[in-house]
PDB file of C-alpha atoms in Angstrom:
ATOM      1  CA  UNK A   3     -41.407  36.095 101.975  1.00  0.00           C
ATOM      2  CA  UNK A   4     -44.266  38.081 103.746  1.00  0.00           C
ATOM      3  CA  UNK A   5     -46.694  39.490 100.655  1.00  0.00           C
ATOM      4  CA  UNK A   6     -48.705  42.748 100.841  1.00  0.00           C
ATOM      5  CA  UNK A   7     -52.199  41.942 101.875  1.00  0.00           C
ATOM      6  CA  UNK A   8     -53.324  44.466  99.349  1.00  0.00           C
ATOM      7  CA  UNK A   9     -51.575  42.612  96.001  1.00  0.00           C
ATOM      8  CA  UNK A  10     -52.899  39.251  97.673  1.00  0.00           C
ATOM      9  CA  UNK A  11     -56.525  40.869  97.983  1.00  0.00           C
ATOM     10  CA  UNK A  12     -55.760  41.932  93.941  1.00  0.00           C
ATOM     11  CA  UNK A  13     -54.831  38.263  93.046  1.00  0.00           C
ATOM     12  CA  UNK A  14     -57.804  36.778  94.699  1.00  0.00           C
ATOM     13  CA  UNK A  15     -60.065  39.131  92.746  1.00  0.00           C
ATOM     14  CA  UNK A  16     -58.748  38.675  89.529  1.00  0.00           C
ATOM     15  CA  UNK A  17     -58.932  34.933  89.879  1.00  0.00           C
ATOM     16  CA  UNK A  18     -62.736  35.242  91.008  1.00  0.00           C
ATOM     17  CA  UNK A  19     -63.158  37.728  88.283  1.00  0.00           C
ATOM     18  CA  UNK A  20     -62.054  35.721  85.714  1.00  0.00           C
ATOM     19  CA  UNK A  21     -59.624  38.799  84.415  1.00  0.00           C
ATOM     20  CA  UNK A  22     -57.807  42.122  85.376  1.00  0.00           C
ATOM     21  CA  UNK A  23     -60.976  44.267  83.615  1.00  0.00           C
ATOM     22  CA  UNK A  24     -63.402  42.716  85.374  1.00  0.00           C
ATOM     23  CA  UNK A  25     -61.592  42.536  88.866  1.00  0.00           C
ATOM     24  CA  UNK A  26     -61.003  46.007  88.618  1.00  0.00           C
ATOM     25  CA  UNK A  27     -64.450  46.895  86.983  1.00  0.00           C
ATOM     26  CA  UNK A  28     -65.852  44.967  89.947  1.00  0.00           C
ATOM     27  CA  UNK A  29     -63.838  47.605  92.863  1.00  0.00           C
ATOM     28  CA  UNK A  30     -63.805  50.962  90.592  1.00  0.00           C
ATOM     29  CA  UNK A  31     -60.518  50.198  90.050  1.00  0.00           C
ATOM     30  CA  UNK A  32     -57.735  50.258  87.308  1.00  0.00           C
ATOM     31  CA  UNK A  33     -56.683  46.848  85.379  1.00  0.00           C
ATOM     32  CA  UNK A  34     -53.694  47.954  85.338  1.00  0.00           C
ATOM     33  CA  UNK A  35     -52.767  48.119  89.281  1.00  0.00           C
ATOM     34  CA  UNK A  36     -54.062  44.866  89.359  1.00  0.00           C
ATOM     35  CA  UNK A  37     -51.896  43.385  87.029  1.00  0.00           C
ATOM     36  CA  UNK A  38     -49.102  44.952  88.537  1.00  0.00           C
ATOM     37  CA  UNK A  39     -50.254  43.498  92.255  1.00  0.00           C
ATOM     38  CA  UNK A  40     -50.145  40.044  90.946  1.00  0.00           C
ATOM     39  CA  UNK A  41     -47.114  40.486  89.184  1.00  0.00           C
ATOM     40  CA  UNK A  42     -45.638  42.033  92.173  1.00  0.00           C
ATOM     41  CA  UNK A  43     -46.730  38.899  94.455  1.00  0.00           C
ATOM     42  CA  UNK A  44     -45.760  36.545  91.573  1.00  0.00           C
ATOM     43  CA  UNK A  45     -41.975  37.638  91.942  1.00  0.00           C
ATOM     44  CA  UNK A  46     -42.325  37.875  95.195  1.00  0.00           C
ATOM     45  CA  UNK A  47     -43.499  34.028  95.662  1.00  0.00           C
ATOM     46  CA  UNK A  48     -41.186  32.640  92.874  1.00  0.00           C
ATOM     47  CA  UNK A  49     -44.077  31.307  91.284  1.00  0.00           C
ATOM     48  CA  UNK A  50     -47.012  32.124  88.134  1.00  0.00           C
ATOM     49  CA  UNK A  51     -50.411  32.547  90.039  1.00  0.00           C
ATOM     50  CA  UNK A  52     -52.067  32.792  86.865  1.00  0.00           C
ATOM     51  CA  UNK A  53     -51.996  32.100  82.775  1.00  0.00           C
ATOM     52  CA  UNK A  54     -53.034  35.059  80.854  1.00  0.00           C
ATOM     53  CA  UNK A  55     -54.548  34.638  77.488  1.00  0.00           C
ATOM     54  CA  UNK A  56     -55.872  37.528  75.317  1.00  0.00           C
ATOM     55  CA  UNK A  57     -59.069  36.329  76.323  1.00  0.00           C
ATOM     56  CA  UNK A  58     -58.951  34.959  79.796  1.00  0.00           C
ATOM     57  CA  UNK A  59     -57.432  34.791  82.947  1.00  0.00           C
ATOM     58  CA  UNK A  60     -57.186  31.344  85.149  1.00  0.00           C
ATOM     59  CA  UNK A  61     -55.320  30.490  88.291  1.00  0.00           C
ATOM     60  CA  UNK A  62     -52.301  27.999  87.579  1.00  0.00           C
ATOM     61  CA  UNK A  63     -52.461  24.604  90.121  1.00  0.00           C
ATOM     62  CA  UNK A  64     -50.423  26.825  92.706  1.00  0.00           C
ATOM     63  CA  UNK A  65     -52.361  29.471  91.952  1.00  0.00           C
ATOM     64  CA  UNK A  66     -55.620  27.370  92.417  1.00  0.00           C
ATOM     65  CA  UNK A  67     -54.461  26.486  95.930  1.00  0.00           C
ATOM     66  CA  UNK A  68     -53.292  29.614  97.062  1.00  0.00           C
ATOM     67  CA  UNK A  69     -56.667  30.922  96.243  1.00  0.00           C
ATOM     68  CA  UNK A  70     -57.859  27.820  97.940  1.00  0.00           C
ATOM     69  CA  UNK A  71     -56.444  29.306 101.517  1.00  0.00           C
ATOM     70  CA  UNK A  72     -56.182  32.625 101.274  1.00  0.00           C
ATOM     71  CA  UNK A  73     -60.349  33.292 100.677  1.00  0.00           C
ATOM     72  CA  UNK A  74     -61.086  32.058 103.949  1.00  0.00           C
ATOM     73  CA  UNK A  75     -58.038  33.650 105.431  1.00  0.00           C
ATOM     74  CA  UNK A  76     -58.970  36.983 104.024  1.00  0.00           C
ATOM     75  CA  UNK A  77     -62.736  36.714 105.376  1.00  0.00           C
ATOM     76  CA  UNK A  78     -61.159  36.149 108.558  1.00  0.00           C
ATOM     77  CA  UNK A  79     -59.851  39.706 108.208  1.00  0.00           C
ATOM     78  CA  UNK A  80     -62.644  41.676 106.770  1.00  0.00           C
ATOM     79  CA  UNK A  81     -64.669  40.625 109.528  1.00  0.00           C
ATOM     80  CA  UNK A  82     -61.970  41.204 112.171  1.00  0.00           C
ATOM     81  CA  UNK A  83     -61.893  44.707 110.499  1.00  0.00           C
ATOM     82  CA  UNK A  84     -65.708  45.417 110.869  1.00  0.00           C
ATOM     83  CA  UNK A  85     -65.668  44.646 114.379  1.00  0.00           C
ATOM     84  CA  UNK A  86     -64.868  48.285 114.003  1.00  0.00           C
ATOM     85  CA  UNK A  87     -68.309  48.999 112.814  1.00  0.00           C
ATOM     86  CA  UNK A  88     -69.555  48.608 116.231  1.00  0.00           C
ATOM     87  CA  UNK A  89     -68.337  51.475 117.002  1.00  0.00           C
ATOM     88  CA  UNK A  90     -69.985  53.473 114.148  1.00  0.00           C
ATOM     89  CA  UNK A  91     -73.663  55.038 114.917  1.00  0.00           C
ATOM     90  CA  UNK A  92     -74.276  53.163 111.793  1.00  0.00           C
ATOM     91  CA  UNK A  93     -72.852  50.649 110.058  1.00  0.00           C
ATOM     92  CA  UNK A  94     -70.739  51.126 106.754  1.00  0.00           C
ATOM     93  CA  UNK A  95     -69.426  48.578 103.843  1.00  0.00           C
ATOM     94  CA  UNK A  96     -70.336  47.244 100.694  1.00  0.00           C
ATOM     95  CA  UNK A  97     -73.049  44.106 100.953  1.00  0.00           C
ATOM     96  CA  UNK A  98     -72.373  41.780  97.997  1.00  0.00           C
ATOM     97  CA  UNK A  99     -75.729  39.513  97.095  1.00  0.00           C
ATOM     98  CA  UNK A 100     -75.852  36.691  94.535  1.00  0.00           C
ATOM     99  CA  UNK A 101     -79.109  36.172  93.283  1.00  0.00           C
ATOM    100  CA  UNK A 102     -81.192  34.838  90.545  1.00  0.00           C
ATOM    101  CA  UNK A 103     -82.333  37.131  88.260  1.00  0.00           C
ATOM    102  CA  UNK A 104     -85.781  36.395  89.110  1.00  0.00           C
ATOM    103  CA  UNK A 105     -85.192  37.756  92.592  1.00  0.00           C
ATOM    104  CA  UNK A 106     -84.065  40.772  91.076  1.00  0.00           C
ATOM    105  CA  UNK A 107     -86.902  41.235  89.014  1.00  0.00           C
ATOM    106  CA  UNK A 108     -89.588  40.100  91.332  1.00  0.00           C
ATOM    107  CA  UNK A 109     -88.656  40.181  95.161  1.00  0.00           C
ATOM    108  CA  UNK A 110     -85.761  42.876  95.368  1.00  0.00           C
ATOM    109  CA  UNK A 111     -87.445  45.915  94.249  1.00  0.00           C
ATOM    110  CA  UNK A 112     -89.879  45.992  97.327  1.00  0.00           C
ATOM    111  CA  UNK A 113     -87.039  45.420 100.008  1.00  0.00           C
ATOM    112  CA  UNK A 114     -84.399  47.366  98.443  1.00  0.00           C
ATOM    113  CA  UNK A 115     -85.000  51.341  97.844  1.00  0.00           C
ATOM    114  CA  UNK A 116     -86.406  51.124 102.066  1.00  0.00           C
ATOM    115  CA  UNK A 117     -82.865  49.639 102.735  1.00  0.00           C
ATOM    116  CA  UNK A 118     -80.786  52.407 101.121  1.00  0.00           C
ATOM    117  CA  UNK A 119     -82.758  55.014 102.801  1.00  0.00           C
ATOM    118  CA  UNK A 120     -82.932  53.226 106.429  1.00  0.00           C
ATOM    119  CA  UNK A 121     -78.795  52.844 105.871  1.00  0.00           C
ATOM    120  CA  UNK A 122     -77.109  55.568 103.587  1.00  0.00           C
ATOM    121  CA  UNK A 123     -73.416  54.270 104.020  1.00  0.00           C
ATOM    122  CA  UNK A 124     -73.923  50.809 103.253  1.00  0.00           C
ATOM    123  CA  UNK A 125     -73.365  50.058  99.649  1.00  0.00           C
ATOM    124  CA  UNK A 126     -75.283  47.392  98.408  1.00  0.00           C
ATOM    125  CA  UNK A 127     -73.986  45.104  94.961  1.00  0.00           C
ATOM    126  CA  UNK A 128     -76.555  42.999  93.366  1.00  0.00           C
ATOM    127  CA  UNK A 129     -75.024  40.290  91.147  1.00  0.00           C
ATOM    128  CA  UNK A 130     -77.774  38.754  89.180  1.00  0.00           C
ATOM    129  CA  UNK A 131     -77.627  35.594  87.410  1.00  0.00           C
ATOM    130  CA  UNK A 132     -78.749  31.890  87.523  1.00  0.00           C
ATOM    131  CA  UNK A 133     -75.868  29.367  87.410  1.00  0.00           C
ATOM    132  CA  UNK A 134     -75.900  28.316  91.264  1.00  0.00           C
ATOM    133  CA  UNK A 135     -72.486  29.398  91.527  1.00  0.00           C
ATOM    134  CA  UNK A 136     -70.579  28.954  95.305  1.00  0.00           C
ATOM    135  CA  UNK A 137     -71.666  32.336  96.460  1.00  0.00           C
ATOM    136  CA  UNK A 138     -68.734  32.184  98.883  1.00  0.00           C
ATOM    137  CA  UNK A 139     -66.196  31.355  95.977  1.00  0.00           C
ATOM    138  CA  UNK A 140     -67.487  34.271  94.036  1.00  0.00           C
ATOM    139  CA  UNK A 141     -66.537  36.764  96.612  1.00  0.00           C
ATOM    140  CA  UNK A 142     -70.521  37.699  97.438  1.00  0.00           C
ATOM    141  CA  UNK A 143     -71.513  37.979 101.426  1.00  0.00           C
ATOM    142  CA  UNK A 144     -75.147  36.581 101.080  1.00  0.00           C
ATOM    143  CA  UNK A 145     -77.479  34.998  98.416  1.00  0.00           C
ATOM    144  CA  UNK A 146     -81.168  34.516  97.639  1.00  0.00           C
ATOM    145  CA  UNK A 147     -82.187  31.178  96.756  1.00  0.00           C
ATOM    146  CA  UNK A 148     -85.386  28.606  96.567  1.00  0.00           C
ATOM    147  CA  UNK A 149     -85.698  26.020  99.534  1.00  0.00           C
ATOM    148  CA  UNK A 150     -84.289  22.973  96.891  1.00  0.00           C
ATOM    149  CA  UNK A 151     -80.993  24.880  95.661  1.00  0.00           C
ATOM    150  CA  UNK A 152     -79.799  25.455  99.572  1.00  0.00           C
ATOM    151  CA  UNK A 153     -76.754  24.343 100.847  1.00  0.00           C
ATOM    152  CA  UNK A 154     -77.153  22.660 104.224  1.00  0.00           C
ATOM    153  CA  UNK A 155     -74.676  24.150 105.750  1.00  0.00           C
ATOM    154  CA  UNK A 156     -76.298  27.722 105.424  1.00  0.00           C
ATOM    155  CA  UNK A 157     -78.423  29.676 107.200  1.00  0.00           C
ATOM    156  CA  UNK A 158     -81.526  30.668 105.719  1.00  0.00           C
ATOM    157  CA  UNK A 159     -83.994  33.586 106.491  1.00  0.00           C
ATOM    158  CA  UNK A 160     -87.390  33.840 104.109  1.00  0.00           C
ATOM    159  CA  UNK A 161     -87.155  37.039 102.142  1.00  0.00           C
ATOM    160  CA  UNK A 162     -90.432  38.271 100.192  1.00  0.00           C
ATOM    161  CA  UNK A 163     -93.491  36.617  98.500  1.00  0.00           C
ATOM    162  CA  UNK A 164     -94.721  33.724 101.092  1.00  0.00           C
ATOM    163  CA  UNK A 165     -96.128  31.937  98.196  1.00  0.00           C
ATOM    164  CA  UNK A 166     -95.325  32.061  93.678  1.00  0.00           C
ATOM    165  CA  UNK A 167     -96.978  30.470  91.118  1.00  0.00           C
ATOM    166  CA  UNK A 168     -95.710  29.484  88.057  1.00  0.00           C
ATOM    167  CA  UNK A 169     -98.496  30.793  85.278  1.00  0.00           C
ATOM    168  CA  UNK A 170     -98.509  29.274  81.680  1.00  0.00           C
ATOM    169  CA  UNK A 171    -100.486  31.797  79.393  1.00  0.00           C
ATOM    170  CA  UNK A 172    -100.668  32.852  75.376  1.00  0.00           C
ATOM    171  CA  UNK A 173    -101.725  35.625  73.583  1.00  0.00           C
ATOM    172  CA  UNK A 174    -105.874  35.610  72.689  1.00  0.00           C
ATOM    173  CA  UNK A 175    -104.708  35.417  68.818  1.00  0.00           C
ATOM    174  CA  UNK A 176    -102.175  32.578  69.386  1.00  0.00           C
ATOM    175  CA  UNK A 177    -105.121  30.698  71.341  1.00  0.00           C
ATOM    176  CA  UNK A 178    -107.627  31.763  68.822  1.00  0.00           C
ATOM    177  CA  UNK A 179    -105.540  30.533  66.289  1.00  0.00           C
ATOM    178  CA  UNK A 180    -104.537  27.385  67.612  1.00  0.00           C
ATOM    179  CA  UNK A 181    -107.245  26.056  70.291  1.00  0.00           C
ATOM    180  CA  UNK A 182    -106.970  26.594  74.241  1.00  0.00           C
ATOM    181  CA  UNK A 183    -105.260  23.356  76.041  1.00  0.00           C
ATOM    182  CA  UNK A 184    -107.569  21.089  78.411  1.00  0.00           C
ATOM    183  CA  UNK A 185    -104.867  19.388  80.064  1.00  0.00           C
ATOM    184  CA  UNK A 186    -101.546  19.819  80.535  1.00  0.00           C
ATOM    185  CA  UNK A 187    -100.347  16.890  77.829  1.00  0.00           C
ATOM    186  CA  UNK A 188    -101.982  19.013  75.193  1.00  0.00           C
ATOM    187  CA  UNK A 189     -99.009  21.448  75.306  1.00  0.00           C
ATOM    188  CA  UNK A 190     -97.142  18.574  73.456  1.00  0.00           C
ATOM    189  CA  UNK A 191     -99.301  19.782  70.349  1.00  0.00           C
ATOM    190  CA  UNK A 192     -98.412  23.437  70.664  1.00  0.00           C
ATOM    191  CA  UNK A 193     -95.456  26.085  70.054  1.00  0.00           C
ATOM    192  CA  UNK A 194     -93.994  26.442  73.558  1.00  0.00           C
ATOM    193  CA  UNK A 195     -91.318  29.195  74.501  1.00  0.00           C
ATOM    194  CA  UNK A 196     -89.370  28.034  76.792  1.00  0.00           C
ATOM    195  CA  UNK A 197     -85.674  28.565  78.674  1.00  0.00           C
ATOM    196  CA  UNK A 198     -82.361  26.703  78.990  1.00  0.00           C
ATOM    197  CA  UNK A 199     -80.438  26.799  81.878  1.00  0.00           C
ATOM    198  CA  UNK A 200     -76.531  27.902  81.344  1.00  0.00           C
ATOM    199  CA  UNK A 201     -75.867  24.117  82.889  1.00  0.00           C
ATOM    200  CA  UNK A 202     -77.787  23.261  79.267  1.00  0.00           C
ATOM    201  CA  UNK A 203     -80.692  21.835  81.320  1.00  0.00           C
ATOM    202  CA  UNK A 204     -83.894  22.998  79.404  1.00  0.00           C
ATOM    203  CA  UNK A 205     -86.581  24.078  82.125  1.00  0.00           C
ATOM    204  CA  UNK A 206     -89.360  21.303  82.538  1.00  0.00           C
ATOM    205  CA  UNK A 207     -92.982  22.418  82.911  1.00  0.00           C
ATOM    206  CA  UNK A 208     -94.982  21.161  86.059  1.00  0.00           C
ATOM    207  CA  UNK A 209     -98.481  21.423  86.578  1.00  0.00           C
ATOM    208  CA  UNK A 210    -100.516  20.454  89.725  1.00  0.00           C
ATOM    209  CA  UNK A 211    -104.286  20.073  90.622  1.00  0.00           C
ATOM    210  CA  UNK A 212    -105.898  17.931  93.329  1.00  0.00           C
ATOM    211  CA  UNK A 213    -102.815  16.312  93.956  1.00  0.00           C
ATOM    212  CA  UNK A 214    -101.807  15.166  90.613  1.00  0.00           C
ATOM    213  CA  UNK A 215     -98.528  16.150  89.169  1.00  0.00           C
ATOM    214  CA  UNK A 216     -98.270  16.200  85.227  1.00  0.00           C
ATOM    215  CA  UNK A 217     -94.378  17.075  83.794  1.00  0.00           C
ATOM    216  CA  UNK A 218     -93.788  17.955  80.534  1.00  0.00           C
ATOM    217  CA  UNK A 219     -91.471  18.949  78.340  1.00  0.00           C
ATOM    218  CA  UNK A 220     -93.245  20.692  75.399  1.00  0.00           C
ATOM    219  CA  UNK A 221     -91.477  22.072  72.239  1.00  0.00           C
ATOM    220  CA  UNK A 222     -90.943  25.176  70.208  1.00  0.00           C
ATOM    221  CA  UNK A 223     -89.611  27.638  68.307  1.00  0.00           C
ATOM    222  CA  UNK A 224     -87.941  30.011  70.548  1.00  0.00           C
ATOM    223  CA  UNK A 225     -85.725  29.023  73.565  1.00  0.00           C
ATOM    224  CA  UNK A 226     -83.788  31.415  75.496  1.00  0.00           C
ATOM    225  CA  UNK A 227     -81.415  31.791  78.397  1.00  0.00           C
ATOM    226  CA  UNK A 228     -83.246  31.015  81.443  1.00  0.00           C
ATOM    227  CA  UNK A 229     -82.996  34.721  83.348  1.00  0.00           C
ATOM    228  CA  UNK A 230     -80.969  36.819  81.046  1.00  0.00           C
ATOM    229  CA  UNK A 231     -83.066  36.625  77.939  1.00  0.00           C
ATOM    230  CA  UNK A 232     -86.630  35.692  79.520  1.00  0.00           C
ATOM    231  CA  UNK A 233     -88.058  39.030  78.224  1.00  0.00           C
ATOM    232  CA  UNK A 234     -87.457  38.041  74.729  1.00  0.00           C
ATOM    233  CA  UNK A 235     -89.467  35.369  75.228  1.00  0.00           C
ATOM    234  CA  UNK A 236     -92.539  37.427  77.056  1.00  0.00           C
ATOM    235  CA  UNK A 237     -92.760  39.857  74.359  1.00  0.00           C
ATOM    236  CA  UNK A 238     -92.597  36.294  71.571  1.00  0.00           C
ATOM    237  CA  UNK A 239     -95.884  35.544  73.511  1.00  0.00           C
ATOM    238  CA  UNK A 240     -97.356  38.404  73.465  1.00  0.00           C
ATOM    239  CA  UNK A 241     -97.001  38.587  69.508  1.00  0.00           C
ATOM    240  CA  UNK A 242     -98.431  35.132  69.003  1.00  0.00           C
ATOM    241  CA  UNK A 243     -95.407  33.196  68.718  1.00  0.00           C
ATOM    242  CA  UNK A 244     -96.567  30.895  71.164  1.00  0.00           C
ATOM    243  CA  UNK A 245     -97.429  29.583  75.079  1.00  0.00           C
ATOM    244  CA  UNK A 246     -95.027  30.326  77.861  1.00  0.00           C
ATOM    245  CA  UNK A 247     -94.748  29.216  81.644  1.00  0.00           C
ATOM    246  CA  UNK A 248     -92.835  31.549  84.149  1.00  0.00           C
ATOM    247  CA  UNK A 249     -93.672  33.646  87.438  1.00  0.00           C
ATOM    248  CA  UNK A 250     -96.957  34.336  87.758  1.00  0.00           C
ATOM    249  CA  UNK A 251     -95.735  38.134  89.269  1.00  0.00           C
ATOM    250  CA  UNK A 252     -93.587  38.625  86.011  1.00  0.00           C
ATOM    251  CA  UNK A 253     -96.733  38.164  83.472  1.00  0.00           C
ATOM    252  CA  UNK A 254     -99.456  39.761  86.071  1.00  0.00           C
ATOM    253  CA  UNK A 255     -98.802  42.903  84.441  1.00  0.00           C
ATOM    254  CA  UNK A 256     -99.755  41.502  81.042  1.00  0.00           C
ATOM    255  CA  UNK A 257    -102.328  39.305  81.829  1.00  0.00           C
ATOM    256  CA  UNK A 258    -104.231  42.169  83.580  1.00  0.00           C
ATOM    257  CA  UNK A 259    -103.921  44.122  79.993  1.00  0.00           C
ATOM    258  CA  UNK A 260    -105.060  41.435  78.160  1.00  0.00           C
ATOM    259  CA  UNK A 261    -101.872  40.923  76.304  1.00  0.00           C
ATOM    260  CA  UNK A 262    -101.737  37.380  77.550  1.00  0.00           C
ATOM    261  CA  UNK A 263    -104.417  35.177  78.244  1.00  0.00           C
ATOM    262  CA  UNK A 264    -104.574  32.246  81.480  1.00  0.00           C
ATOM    263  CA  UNK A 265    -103.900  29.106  80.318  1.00  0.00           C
ATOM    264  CA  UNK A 266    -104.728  25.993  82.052  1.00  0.00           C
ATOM    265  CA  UNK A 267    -105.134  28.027  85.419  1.00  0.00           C
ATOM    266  CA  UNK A 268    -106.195  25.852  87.609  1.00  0.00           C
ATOM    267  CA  UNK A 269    -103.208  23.374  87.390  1.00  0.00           C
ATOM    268  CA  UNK A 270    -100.968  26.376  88.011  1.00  0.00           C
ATOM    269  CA  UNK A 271     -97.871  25.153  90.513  1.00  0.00           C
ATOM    270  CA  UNK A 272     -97.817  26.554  93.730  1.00  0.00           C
ATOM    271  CA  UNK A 273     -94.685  26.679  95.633  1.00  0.00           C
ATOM    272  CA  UNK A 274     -92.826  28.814  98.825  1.00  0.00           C
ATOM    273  CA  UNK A 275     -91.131  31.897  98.118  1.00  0.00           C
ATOM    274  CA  UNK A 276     -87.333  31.990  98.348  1.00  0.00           C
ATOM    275  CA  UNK A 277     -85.045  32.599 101.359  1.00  0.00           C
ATOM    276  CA  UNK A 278     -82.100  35.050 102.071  1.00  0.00           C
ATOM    277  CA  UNK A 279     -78.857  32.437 102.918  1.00  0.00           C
ATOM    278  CA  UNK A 280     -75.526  32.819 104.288  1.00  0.00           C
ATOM    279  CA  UNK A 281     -72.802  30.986 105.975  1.00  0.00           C
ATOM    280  CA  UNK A 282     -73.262  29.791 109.450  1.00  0.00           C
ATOM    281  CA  UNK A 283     -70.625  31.763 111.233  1.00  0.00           C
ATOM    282  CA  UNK A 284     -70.414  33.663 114.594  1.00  0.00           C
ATOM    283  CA  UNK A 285     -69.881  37.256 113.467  1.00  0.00           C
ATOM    284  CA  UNK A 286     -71.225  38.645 110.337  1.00  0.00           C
ATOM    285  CA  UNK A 287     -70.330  41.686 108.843  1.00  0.00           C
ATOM    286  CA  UNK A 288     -71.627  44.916 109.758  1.00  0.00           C
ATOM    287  CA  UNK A 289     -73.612  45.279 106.503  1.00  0.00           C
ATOM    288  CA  UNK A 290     -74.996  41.910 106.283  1.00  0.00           C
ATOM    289  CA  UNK A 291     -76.742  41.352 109.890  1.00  0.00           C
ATOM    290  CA  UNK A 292     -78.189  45.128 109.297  1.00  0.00           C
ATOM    291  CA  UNK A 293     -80.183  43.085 105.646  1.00  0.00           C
ATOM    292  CA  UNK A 294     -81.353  40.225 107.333  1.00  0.00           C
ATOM    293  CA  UNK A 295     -82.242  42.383 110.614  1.00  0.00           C
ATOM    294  CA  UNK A 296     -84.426  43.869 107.815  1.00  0.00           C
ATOM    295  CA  UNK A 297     -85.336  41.785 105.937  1.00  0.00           C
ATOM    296  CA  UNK A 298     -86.528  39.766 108.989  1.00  0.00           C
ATOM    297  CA  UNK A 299     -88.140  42.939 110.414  1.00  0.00           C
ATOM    298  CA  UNK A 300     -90.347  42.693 106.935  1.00  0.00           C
ATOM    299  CA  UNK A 301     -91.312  39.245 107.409  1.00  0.00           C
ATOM    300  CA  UNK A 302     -92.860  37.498 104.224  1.00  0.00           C
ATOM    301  CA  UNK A 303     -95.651  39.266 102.006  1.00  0.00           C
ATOM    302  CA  UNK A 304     -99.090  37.284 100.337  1.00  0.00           C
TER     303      UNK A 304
END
């Protein structure tokens, strides 16, 4: 009953993917070849892996634990395979990072482009989003997270910014229009922007000064996907809609225009930048120990 590594590869990517056009959008492949791997393996096994719908794809209970085994099993033999790579003058592979989409925005675009030039066969995938999904379980190699959403299990190397604020800020006609807050509590009397994680959670607003921490959870008329949709928000503020709190780094651009105006500065949040994790094995892939011998080589920036 031995199975073809490649159609159990195909099932395991479909079942991370969610569906055959995303697995094979995913590996520049067809949606077709995978359906026909994993109905290949299916009658091979005896048994449905997975229940198609017109709209979605999900593993079946023996499907569930097949893909249960076989992801380990298969990392087992990707990195037996690029024990090969040191053998290369250079290592080659495809890097797969999970990251939040404010890494993306805000910490990637310094490390990256001096990456791709120092190693031109190493492909690098960026998969941006911020659900805190098992980066392991979505078939990624690495991840970049903040110090409280680590698993302890990982190992974690800083990557970028030593220190972020979080900034709150408003545009001068909004302020104008409706007075500038004292203290952090005034926000309750205002028309906040804020973001909703895709748990539902709605994001909280913290403010510190002297060692006094005031939460709050302000209200408004515009909330938006934390990550995906944050720029609808930014550009909401900047039209006078109303205040907003994110990354200091994202609105330094517009509050050095004038677009936005500082609010309630000095009880901005200070907190440490965000680390590079992975899992705590013996041999990592080619690809992966060349990024954190990099990114380690960079160190942390102010």
């Amino acid at each position: 009953m031995a199975a073809d590594l490649g159609d159990l590869t195909a099932f395991v990517a479909v079942a991370r993917a969610g569906g055959f056009r995303d697995a094979a959008r995913a590996s520049n492949g067809s949606a077709s070849s995978f359906s026909e791997a994993v109905r290949r393996l299916e009658a091979r096994l005896g048994v449905r892996l997975l229940n198609r719908t017109t709209r979605s794809v999900a593993p079946t209970e023996a499907g569930a634990r097949l893909l249960d085994r076989l992801g380990p099993a298969l990392g087992e033999v990707e990195a037996a395979l690029d024990v090969v790579n040191g053998f290369r003058d250079r290592p080659a592979g495809t890097l797969r990072l999970n990251v939040p989409v404010s890494a993306a925005r805000l910490v990637l675009p310094r490390i990256v482009p001096a990456f791709l030039a120092a190693y031109p066969d190493i492909t690098l995938e960026v998969i941006a989003e911020d659900s805190f999904v098992d980066m392991l379980a979505s078939g990624c190699d690495a991840g970049i997270r903040y110090g409280e959403r680590l698993e302890q299990d990982m190992i974690a190397v800083p990557i970028g910014p030593a220190e972020q604020r979080f900034a709150t800020a408003a545009s001068p006609a909004y302020l104008d229009r409706c007075g500038r807050p004292e203290h952090p509590r005034d926000l309750l009397g205002h028309a906040c922007l804020r973001g909703r994680f895709s748990s539902g959670a709605m994001t909280s607003w913290e403010f510190e000064r002297d060692g006094e921490i005031v939460r709050v959870e302000p209200s408004g008329p515009l909330i938006v996907r934390a990550g995906a949709a944050i720029d609808l928000a930014v550009e909401a503020a900047i039209a006078g809609s109303g205040v907003i709190q994110l990354f200091e780094d994202w609105l330094r651009p517009h509050l050095d225009n004038g677009a936005l105006e500082p609010v309630l500065e000095s009880w901005w949040e200070r907190f440490p930048g965000p680390f590079l994790y992975y899992p705590g094995r013996r041999h990592l892939p080619a690809p992966l120990r060349a990024f954190v011998d990099f990114v380690k080589a960079q160190g942390r920036w102010p």
